[in-house]
């Protein structure tokens, strides 16, 4: 596999290292599986138990970080108290954790909090708050990737989409009949709509969003809306938080289901990959997607397989200050080419998945691979993992 480096004029990748004591601090939600899985990996590598800085303390301004701290940034998601603090003011008395709206407020709160850490004296971050801000803004991330020559789906540019009528006029002018409409600051397919226009004016929107009493709620059931008034209400309510609209690229298939790849890139190298398949447009596992066969994907891609991984590495090279990113690679029909759907700042939550055979993280899970890249002695095998029960939340 070819190892990619940033293109001409791109900044060099930041080299992150462990502190002399070997002890890291994790910004995360205490008890969440992201935090416990990383702690498992640290113990397996012979490192001290990481300290935990709760997101709630950071957002409330009650946190304390000793000078010299080296901080790993984890997702603030799947913690209702954190979500309420971030989105609650925007939703007022209508706040519920399942609500889709409020993404712009969530984004503003998270990015402001991370920037305060970047200014903290004597604190070293494993990650770049400004790069995280770009990854959580789909319009900015798409523009950055496109400018760097990374293949991405065609997208609506220009001014922000203001609502359904604006979207429909602009799609018609662009000749786009099948698109994904995505909240600019969403994750886990929250608020995503797969939109199709038929040859005789038919309309179909596939989404996990439930319209109820004038509000939008995430659900675990994917549904279809075919009445224009419902689709219009959906888009009109999503638009104030910002929308990214991109072409729905026909993807490769595996066992009769559409398929894509989540590729984890650590220190510039593709280390882990998982195939996700679904009978629906969204392949997210919590929406009925399933893990596919990596062996079958490699066989189908044949000599193009290294190019698919290189596509992920090229996307990661656009974020040189980020020690790890998860890249959604969308192979097109035939598995010979691919486009990048998204780059995820926290895309490493793949329990029990070990590194690609022959790669730099073979035998290591995603967390152990990141510790090894920091200079920790890798464990002989993937660590035993303590995985708390999952509570489904939109972020």
Short mmCIF file of C-alpha atoms in Angstrom, two decimals, residues 84-233:
data_model
loop_
_atom_site.label_atom_id
_atom_site.label_comp_id
_atom_site.label_asym_id
_atom_site.label_seq_id
_atom_site.Cartn_x
_atom_site.Cartn_y
_atom_site.Cartn_z
CA UNK A 84 -29.01 19.37 27.47
CA UNK A 85 -26.37 21.95 28.34
CA UNK A 86 -25.37 22.33 24.69
CA UNK A 87 -28.74 22.20 22.92
CA UNK A 88 -31.19 22.93 25.70
CA UNK A 89 -31.04 26.73 25.51
CA UNK A 90 -31.79 26.64 21.78
CA UNK A 91 -34.77 24.30 22.22
CA UNK A 92 -36.15 25.86 25.41
CA UNK A 93 -38.96 24.04 27.13
CA UNK A 94 -39.18 21.71 24.14
CA UNK A 95 -35.84 20.06 24.88
CA UNK A 96 -35.83 16.27 24.69
CA UNK A 97 -32.73 14.16 24.07
CA UNK A 98 -34.28 12.62 20.97
CA UNK A 99 -34.82 15.99 19.29
CA UNK A 100 -32.91 16.55 16.05
CA UNK A 101 -32.87 20.36 16.13
CA UNK A 102 -30.28 22.42 17.94
CA UNK A 103 -27.23 21.28 16.02
CA UNK A 104 -25.89 24.78 15.50
CA UNK A 105 -26.01 25.48 19.25
CA UNK A 106 -24.34 22.13 19.97
CA UNK A 107 -21.58 22.95 17.50
CA UNK A 108 -21.01 26.44 18.89
CA UNK A 109 -20.76 25.13 22.45
CA UNK A 110 -18.39 22.27 21.66
CA UNK A 111 -16.02 24.32 19.50
CA UNK A 112 -15.93 27.21 21.99
CA UNK A 113 -15.08 24.81 24.81
CA UNK A 114 -12.26 23.19 22.83
CA UNK A 115 -10.80 26.57 21.96
CA UNK A 116 -10.58 27.43 25.65
CA UNK A 117 -8.48 24.30 26.12
CA UNK A 118 -6.23 25.32 23.25
CA UNK A 119 -5.49 28.55 25.15
CA UNK A 120 -4.86 26.84 28.49
CA UNK A 121 -1.25 27.37 29.62
CA UNK A 122 0.94 24.30 29.74
CA UNK A 123 -1.70 21.93 28.33
CA UNK A 124 -0.89 19.87 25.24
CA UNK A 125 -3.79 18.58 23.15
CA UNK A 126 -3.77 15.34 21.19
CA UNK A 127 -5.83 16.88 18.41
CA UNK A 128 -6.48 20.27 16.90
CA UNK A 129 -9.68 22.09 17.96
CA UNK A 130 -9.81 23.96 14.67
CA UNK A 131 -9.60 20.73 12.67
CA UNK A 132 -12.32 19.20 14.84
CA UNK A 133 -14.43 22.28 14.10
CA UNK A 134 -14.01 21.68 10.37
CA UNK A 135 -14.84 17.97 10.63
CA UNK A 136 -18.05 18.85 12.47
CA UNK A 137 -19.05 21.27 9.72
CA UNK A 138 -19.89 19.17 6.68
CA UNK A 139 -19.88 22.10 4.27
CA UNK A 140 -16.42 23.25 5.35
CA UNK A 141 -15.04 19.72 5.41
CA UNK A 142 -16.36 19.01 1.91
CA UNK A 143 -14.83 22.22 0.57
CA UNK A 144 -11.47 21.45 2.20
CA UNK A 145 -11.35 17.92 0.79
CA UNK A 146 -12.40 19.08 -2.66
CA UNK A 147 -9.76 21.82 -2.73
CA UNK A 148 -7.12 19.21 -1.81
CA UNK A 149 -8.13 17.00 -4.74
CA UNK A 150 -9.73 14.30 -2.58
CA UNK A 151 -12.66 12.73 -4.49
CA UNK A 152 -15.97 13.77 -2.94
CA UNK A 153 -19.59 13.73 -4.13
CA UNK A 154 -20.80 16.75 -6.03
CA UNK A 155 -22.41 19.22 -3.62
CA UNK A 156 -24.55 22.33 -3.67
CA UNK A 157 -22.32 25.33 -3.08
CA UNK A 158 -23.11 28.98 -2.59
CA UNK A 159 -25.35 30.41 0.09
CA UNK A 160 -26.89 28.30 2.81
CA UNK A 161 -30.11 26.46 1.95
CA UNK A 162 -32.97 28.40 3.51
CA UNK A 163 -35.74 25.83 3.19
CA UNK A 164 -37.64 23.45 0.94
CA UNK A 165 -38.54 25.88 -1.83
CA UNK A 166 -34.97 27.14 -2.04
CA UNK A 167 -33.63 23.57 -2.06
CA UNK A 168 -36.01 22.42 -4.76
CA UNK A 169 -35.18 25.33 -7.08
CA UNK A 170 -31.44 24.85 -6.63
CA UNK A 171 -31.56 21.10 -7.14
CA UNK A 172 -33.54 21.58 -10.33
CA UNK A 173 -31.03 24.13 -11.60
CA UNK A 174 -28.15 21.78 -10.78
CA UNK A 175 -29.83 18.79 -12.42
CA UNK A 176 -29.58 16.74 -9.22
CA UNK A 177 -32.37 14.18 -8.80
CA UNK A 178 -30.96 12.05 -5.97
CA UNK A 179 -29.21 13.71 -3.03
CA UNK A 180 -28.43 13.38 0.64
CA UNK A 181 -29.58 16.31 2.75
CA UNK A 182 -27.46 16.38 5.90
CA UNK A 183 -27.49 18.70 8.92
CA UNK A 184 -24.17 20.53 8.76
CA UNK A 185 -23.23 19.67 12.34
CA UNK A 186 -24.92 16.31 12.82
CA UNK A 187 -23.55 12.83 13.42
CA UNK A 188 -24.77 9.23 13.54
CA UNK A 189 -27.13 9.98 10.62
CA UNK A 190 -29.17 12.29 12.86
CA UNK A 191 -31.45 14.31 10.60
CA UNK A 192 -30.04 12.86 7.37
CA UNK A 193 -32.55 12.63 4.51
CA UNK A 194 -32.02 10.60 1.32
CA UNK A 195 -34.08 12.53 -1.22
CA UNK A 196 -35.22 11.26 -4.63
CA UNK A 197 -37.22 12.85 -7.44
CA UNK A 198 -38.92 10.51 -9.92
CA UNK A 199 -39.37 11.12 -13.68
CA UNK A 200 -43.07 11.97 -13.28
CA UNK A 201 -42.80 14.23 -10.28
CA UNK A 202 -42.71 11.53 -7.63
CA UNK A 203 -40.95 12.41 -4.42
CA UNK A 204 -39.46 10.16 -1.76
CA UNK A 205 -37.51 11.06 1.38
CA UNK A 206 -35.92 8.24 3.38
CA UNK A 207 -34.84 9.14 6.90
CA UNK A 208 -34.83 8.06 10.54
CA UNK A 209 -36.47 11.36 11.52
CA UNK A 210 -39.97 11.20 12.95
CA UNK A 211 -42.22 14.22 12.48
CA UNK A 212 -44.35 14.62 15.60
CA UNK A 213 -46.32 17.66 16.72
CA UNK A 214 -44.20 20.02 14.66
CA UNK A 215 -40.94 18.68 16.08
CA UNK A 216 -38.26 16.39 14.69
CA UNK A 217 -37.19 13.33 16.65
CA UNK A 218 -34.50 10.74 16.03
CA UNK A 219 -35.71 7.18 15.99
CA UNK A 220 -34.22 3.77 15.27
CA UNK A 221 -36.76 3.12 12.52
CA UNK A 222 -36.03 4.28 9.00
CA UNK A 223 -39.17 5.59 7.30
CA UNK A 224 -40.25 7.12 4.01
CA UNK A 225 -42.13 10.34 3.38
CA UNK A 226 -43.73 10.77 -0.04
CA UNK A 227 -46.05 13.71 0.48
CA UNK A 228 -44.45 17.01 -0.44
CA UNK A 229 -45.94 18.84 2.54
CA UNK A 230 -44.19 16.42 4.90
CA UNK A 231 -40.87 16.65 3.06
CA UNK A 232 -41.18 20.44 3.01
CA UNK A 233 -41.81 20.54 6.76
#
